Structures are given as structure tokens and as C-alpha cells.
JSON list of C-alpha atoms in Angstrom, two decimals:
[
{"chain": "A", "resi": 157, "resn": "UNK", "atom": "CA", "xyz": [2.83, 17.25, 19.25]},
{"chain": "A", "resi": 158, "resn": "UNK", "atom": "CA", "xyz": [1.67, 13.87, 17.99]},
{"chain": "A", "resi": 159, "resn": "UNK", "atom": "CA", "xyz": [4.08, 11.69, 16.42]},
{"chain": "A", "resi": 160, "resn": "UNK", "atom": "CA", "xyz": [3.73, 8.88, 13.90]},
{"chain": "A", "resi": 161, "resn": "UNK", "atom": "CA", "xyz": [4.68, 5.28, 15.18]},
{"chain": "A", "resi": 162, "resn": "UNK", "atom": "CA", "xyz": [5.38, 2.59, 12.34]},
{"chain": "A", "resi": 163, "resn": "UNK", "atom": "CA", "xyz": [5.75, -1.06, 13.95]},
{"chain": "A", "resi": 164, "resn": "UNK", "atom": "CA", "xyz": [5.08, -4.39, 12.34]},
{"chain": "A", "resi": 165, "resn": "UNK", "atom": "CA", "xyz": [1.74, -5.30, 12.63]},
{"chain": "A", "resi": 166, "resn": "UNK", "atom": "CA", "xyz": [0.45, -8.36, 14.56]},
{"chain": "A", "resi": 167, "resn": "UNK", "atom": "CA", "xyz": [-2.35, -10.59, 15.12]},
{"chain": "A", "resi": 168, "resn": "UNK", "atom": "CA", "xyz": [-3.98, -8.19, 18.02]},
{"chain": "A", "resi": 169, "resn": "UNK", "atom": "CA", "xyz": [-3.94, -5.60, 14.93]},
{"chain": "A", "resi": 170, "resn": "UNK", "atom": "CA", "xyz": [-6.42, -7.25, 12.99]},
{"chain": "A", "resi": 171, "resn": "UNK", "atom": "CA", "xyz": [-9.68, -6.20, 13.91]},
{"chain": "A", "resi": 172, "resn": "UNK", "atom": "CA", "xyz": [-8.35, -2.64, 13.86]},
{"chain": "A", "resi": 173, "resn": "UNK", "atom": "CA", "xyz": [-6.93, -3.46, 10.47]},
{"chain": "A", "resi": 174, "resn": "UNK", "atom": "CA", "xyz": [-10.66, -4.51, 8.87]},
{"chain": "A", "resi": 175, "resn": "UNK", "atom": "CA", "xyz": [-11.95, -1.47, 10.60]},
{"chain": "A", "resi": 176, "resn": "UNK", "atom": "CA", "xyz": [-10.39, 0.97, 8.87]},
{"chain": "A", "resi": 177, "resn": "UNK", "atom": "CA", "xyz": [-9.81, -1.24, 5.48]},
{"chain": "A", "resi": 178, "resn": "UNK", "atom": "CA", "xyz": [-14.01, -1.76, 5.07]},
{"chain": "A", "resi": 179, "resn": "UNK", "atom": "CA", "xyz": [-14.52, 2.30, 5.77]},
{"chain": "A", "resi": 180, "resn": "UNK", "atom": "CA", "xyz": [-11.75, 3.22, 3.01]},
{"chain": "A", "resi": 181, "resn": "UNK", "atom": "CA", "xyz": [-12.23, 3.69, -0.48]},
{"chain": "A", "resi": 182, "resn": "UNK", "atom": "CA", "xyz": [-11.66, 1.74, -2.74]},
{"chain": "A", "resi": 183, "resn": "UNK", "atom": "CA", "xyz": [-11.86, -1.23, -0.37]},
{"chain": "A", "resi": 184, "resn": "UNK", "atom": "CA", "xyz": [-16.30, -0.33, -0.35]},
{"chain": "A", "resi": 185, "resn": "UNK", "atom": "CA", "xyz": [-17.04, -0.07, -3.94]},
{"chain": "A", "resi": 186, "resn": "UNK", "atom": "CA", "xyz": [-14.56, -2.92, -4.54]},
{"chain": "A", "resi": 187, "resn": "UNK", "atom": "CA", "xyz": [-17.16, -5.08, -2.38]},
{"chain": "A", "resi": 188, "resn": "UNK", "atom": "CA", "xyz": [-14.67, -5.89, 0.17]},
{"chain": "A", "resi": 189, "resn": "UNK", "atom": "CA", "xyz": [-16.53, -8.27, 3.37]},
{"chain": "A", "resi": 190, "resn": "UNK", "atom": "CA", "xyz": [-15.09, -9.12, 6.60]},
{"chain": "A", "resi": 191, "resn": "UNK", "atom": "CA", "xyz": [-14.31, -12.44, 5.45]},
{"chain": "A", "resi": 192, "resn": "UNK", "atom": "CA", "xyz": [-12.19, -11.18, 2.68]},
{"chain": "A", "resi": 193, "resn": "UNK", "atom": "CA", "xyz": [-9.98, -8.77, 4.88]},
{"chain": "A", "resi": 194, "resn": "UNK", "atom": "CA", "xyz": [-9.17, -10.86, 7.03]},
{"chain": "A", "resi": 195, "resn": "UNK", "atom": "CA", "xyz": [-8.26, -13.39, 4.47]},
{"chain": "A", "resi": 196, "resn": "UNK", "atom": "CA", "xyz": [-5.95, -11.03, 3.15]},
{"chain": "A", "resi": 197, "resn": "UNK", "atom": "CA", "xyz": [-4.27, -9.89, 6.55]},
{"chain": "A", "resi": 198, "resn": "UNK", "atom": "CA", "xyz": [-4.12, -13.15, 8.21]},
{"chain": "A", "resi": 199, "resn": "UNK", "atom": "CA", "xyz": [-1.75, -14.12, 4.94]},
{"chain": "A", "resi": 200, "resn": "UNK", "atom": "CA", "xyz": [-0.06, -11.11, 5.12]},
{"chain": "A", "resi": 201, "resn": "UNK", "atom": "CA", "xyz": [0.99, -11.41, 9.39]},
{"chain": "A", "resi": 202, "resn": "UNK", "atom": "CA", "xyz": [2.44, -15.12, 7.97]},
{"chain": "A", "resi": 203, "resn": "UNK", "atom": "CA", "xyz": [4.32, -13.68, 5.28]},
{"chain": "A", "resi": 204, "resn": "UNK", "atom": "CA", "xyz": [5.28, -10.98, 8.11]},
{"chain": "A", "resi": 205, "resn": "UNK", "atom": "CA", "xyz": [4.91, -8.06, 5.71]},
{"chain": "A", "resi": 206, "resn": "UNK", "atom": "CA", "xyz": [2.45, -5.54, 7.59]},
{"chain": "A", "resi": 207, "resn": "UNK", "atom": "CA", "xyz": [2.89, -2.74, 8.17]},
{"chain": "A", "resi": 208, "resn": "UNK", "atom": "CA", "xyz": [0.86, -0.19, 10.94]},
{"chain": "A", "resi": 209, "resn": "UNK", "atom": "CA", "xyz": [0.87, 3.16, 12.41]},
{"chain": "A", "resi": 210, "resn": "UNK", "atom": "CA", "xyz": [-0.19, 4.40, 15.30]},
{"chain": "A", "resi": 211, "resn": "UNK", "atom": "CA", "xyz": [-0.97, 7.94, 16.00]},
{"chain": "A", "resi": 212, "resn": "UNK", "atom": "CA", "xyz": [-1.73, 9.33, 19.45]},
{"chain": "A", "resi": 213, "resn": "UNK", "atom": "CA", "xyz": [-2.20, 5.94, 20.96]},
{"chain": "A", "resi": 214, "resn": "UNK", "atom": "CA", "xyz": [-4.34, 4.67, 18.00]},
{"chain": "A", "resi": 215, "resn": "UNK", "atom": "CA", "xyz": [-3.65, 2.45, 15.14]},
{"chain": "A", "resi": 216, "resn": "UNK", "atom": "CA", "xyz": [-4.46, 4.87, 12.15]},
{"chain": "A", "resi": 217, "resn": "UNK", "atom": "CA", "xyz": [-3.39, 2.70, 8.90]},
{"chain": "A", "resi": 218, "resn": "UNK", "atom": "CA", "xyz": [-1.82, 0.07, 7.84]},
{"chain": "A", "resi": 219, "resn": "UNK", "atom": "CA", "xyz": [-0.07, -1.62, 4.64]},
{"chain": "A", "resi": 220, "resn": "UNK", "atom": "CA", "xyz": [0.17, -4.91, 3.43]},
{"chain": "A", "resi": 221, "resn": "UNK", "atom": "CA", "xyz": [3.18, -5.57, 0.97]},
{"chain": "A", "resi": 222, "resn": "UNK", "atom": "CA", "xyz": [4.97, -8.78, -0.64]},
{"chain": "A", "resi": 223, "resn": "UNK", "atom": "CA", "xyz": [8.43, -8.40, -1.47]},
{"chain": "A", "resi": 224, "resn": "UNK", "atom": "CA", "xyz": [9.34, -11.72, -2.95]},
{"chain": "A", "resi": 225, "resn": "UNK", "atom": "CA", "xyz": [6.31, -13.09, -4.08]},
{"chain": "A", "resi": 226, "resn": "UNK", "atom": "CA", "xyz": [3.82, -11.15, -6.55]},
{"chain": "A", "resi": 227, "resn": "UNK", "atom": "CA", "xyz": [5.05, -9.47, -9.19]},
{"chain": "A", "resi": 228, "resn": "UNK", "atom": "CA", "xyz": [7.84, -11.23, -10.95]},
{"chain": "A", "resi": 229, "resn": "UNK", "atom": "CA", "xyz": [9.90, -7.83, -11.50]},
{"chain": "A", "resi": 230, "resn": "UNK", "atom": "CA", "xyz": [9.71, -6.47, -7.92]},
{"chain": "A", "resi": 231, "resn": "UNK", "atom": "CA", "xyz": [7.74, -6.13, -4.79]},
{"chain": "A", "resi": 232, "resn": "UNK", "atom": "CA", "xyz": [4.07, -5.30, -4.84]},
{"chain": "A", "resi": 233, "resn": "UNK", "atom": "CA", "xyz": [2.03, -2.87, -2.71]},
{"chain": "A", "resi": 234, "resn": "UNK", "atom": "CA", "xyz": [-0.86, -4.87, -1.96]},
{"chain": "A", "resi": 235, "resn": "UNK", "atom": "CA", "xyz": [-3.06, -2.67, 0.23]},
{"chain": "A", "resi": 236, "resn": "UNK", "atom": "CA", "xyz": [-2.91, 0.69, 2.18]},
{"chain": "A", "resi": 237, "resn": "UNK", "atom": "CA", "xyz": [-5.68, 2.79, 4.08]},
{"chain": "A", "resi": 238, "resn": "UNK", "atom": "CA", "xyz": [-5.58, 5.47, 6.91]},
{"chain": "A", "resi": 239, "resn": "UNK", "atom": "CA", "xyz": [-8.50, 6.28, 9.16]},
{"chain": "A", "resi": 240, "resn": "UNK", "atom": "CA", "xyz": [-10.17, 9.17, 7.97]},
{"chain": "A", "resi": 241, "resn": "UNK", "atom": "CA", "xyz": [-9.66, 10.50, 11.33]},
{"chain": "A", "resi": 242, "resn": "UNK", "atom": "CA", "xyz": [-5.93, 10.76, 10.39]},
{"chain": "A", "resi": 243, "resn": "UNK", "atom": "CA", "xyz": [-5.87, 11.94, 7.21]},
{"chain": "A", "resi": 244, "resn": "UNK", "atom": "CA", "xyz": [-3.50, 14.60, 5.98]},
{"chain": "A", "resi": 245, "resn": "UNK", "atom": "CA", "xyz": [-1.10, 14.21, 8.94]},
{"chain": "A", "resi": 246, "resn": "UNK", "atom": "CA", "xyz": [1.51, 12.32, 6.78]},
{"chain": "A", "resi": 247, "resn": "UNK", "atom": "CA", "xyz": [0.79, 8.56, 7.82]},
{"chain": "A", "resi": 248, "resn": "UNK", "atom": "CA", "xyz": [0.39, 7.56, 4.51]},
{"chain": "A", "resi": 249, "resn": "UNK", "atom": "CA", "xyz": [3.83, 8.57, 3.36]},
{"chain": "A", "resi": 250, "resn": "UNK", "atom": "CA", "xyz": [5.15, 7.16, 6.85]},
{"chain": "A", "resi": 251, "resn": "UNK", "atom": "CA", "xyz": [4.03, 3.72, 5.48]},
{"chain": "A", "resi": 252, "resn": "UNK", "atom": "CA", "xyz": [4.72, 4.10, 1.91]},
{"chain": "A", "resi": 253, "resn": "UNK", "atom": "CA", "xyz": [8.85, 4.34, 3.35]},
{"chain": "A", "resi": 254, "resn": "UNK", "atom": "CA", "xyz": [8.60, 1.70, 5.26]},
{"chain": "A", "resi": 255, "resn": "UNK", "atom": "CA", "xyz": [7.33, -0.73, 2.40]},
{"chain": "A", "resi": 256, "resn": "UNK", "atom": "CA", "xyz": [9.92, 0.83, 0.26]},
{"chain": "A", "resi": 257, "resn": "UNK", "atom": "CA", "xyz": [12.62, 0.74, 2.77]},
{"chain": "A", "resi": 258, "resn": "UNK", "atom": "CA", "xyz": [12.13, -2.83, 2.99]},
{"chain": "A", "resi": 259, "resn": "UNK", "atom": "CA", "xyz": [11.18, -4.02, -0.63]},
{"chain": "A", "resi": 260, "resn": "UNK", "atom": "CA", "xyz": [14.17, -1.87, -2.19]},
{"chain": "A", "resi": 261, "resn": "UNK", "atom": "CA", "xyz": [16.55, -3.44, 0.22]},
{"chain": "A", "resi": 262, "resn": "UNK", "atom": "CA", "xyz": [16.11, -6.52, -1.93]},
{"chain": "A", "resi": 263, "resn": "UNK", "atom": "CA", "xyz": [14.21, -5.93, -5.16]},
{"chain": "A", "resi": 264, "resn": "UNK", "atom": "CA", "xyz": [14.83, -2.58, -7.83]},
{"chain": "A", "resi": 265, "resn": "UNK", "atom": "CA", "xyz": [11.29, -1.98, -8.72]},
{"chain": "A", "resi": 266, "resn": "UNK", "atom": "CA", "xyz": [7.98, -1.66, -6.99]},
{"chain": "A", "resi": 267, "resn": "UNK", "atom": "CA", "xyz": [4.63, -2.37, -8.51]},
{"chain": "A", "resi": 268, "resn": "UNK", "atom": "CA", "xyz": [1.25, -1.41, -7.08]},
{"chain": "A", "resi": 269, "resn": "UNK", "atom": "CA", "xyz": [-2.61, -1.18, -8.18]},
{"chain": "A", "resi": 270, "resn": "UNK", "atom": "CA", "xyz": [-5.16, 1.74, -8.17]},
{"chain": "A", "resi": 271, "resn": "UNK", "atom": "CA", "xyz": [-8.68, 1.67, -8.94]},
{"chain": "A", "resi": 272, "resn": "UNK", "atom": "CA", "xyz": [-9.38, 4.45, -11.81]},
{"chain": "A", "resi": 273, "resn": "UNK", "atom": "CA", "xyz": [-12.03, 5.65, -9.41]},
{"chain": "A", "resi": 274, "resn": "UNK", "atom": "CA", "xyz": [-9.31, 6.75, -6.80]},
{"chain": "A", "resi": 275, "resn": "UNK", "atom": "CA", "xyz": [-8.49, 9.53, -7.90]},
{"chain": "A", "resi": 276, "resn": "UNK", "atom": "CA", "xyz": [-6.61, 10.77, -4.37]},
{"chain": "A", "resi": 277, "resn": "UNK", "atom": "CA", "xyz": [-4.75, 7.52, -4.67]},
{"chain": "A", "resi": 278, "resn": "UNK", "atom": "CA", "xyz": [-3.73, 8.05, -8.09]},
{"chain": "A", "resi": 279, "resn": "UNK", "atom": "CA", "xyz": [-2.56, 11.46, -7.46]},
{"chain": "A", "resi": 280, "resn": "UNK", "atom": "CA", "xyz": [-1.13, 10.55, -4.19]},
{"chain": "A", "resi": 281, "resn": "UNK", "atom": "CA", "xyz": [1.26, 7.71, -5.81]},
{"chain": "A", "resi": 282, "resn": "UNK", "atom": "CA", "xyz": [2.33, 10.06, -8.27]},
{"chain": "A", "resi": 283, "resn": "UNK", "atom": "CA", "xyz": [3.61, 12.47, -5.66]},
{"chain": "A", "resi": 284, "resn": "UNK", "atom": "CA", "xyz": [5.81, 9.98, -4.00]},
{"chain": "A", "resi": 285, "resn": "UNK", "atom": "CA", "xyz": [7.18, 9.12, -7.84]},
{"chain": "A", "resi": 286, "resn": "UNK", "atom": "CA", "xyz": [5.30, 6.17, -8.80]},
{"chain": "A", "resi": 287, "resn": "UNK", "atom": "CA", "xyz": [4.78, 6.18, -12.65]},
{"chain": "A", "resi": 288, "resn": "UNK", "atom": "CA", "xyz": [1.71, 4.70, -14.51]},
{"chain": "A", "resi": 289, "resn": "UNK", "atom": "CA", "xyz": [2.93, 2.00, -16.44]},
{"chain": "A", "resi": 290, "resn": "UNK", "atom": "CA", "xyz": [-0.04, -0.06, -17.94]},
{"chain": "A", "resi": 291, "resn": "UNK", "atom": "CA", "xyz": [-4.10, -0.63, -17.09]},
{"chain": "A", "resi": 292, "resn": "UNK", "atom": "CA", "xyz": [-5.88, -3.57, -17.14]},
{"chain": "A", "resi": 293, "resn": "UNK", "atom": "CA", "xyz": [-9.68, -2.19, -18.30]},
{"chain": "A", "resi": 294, "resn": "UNK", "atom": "CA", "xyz": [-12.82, -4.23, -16.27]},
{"chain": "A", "resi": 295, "resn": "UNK", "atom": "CA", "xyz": [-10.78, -5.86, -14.05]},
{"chain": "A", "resi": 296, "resn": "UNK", "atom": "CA", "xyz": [-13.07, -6.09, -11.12]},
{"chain": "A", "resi": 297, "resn": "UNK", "atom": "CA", "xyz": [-15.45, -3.50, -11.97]},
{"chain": "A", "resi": 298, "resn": "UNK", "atom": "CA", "xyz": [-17.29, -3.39, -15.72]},
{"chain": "A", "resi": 299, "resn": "UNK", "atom": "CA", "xyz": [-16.05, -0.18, -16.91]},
{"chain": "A", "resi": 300, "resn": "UNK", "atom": "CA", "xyz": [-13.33, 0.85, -14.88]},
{"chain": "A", "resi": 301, "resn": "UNK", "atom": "CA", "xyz": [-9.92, -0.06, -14.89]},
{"chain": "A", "resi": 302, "resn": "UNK", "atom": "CA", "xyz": [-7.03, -0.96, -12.34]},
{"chain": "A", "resi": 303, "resn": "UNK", "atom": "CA", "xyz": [-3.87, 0.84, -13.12]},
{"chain": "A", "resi": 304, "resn": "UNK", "atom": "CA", "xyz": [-0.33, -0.32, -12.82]},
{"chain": "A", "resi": 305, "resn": "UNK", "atom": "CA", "xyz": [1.84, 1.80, -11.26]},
{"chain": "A", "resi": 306, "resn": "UNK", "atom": "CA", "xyz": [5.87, 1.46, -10.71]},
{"chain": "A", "resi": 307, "resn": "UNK", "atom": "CA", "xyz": [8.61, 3.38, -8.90]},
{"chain": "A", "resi": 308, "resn": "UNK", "atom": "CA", "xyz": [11.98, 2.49, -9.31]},
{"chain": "A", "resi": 309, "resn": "UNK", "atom": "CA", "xyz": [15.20, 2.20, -7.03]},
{"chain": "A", "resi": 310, "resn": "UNK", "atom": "CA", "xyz": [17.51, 5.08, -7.99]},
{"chain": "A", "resi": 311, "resn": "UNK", "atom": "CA", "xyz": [21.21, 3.49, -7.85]},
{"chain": "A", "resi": 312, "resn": "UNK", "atom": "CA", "xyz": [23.18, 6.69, -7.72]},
{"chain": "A", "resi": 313, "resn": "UNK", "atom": "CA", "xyz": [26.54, 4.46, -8.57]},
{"chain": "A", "resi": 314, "resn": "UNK", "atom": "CA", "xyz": [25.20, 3.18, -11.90]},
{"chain": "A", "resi": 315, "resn": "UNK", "atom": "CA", "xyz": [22.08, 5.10, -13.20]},
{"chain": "A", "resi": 316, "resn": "UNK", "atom": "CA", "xyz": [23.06, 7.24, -15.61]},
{"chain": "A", "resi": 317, "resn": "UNK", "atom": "CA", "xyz": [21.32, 9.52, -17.51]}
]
């Protein structure tokens, strides 16, 4: 039985990284180069908020989050992607804890982006209790919108409802 492995990623990661973020949706329509990913997870190693999982021996996704800088209200999902190789296995959720585990430890909320055209994304986020909580219409594409999602830290000593 295969087991899901979630370590902090690191500068040998990034090439595996770009791989799998320039064969994922909605990185392709979104016009994502080479350049631009590894732009994005070069900044992220310095901040030190990468996340990666490896899966029988291979890195199979990874997520790039921000907990103090971002959104003003909470920590911000910034990317995610899993090889389509390991889809379905539960890597995605693997990450998604570990970027909560670590943004809720300091921040209440967590704020993340989805392409309209995602549709497994959307319905994906909703699953884990993410709630859509405003769009932003031709964003980056004309004619399709990026959605703002949120989930919130549940604080079983003073949430009352």
C-alpha cells in the first residue's frame, strides 16, 4: 500500500514543481510559462511556505501558500496541482491540511482563488468547506471570472451558534 508523504518543499523540488504546475489546469489556459512558475516557487521556497507530496517515491503535487502576507484577513492559498498520474488517491486533501494546519495556527480565515472554468476545483474546495464569498468578473481572462473562496477556523470555545 502506497502512502502519502507531505514534506516542505525545497529548491531540488522545483523542476518537478513546474512539471506538474504547466500540465494542470488552470495553470494552461491561464498562460502560465516556465519563467512564470518558477518566479512564483522560487518566492515561495524564500517565504518557506511549500508544500509537496510524494507518492511511491515520486513528487505528485505541491502547494504554495502565504500565511502572513496576502490577504489582509487571513492566509491565502496561492497554488495547488497533483500529477494526473495521482489523481483521486487523496493528495490533494493531504496538502490542503497541511496549508491549513499551518495558516490556522496563526490566522482565523483562509482565502483562495478559482478560475470559473475549474469546475473540479470549485467543487473540490467546497467539499473540504470552503465557501464562495465574492468574484472578481475578467480578471485574467475576458469573460470569465476568478472566484473568492473562504473557510473559516471553527473555535469550538467561542463560536456559537
Amino acid at each position: 500500500m502506497s502512502i502519502i508523504i507531505i514534506r516542505k518543499g525545497s529548491i531540488n523540488d522545483i523542476e518537478a514543481i513546474c512539471r506538474i504546475m504547466l500540465s494542470t489546469e488552470p495553470y494552461i489556459t491561464l498562460g502560465y510559462t516556465a519563467d512564470m512558475c518558477y518566479d512564483i516557487v522560487l518566492s515561495a521556497l524564500e517565504e518557506g511556505w511549500i508544500g509537496v507530496a510524494e507518492y511511491d517515491g515520486e513528487l505528485a503535487g505541491f502547494i504554495i501558500f502565504r500565511v502572513f502576507d496576502g490577504f489582509p484577513l487571513g492566509g491565502y492559498i496561492r497554488a495547488i496541482a497533483v500529477s494526473q498520474k495521482y489523481r483521486r488517491v487523496g493528495i490533494g486533501r493531504a496538502l490542503m491540511k497541511y496549508a491549513e494546519d499551518t495558516i490556522f495556527r496563526y490566522r482565523k480565515n483562509i482565502f483562495l482563488l478559482v478560475s470559473s472554468f475549474n469546475y473540479s476545483a470549485i467543487r473540490f474546495y467546497k467539499s473540504l468547506g470552503y465557501e464562495l464569498v465574492g468574484e472578481i468578473r475578467d480578471a485574467i481572462i475576458s469573460g470569465e471570472s476568478e472566484y473568492i473562496f473562504r473557510k473559516r477556523k471553527i473555535d469550538k470555545d467561542n463560536d456559537h451558534k
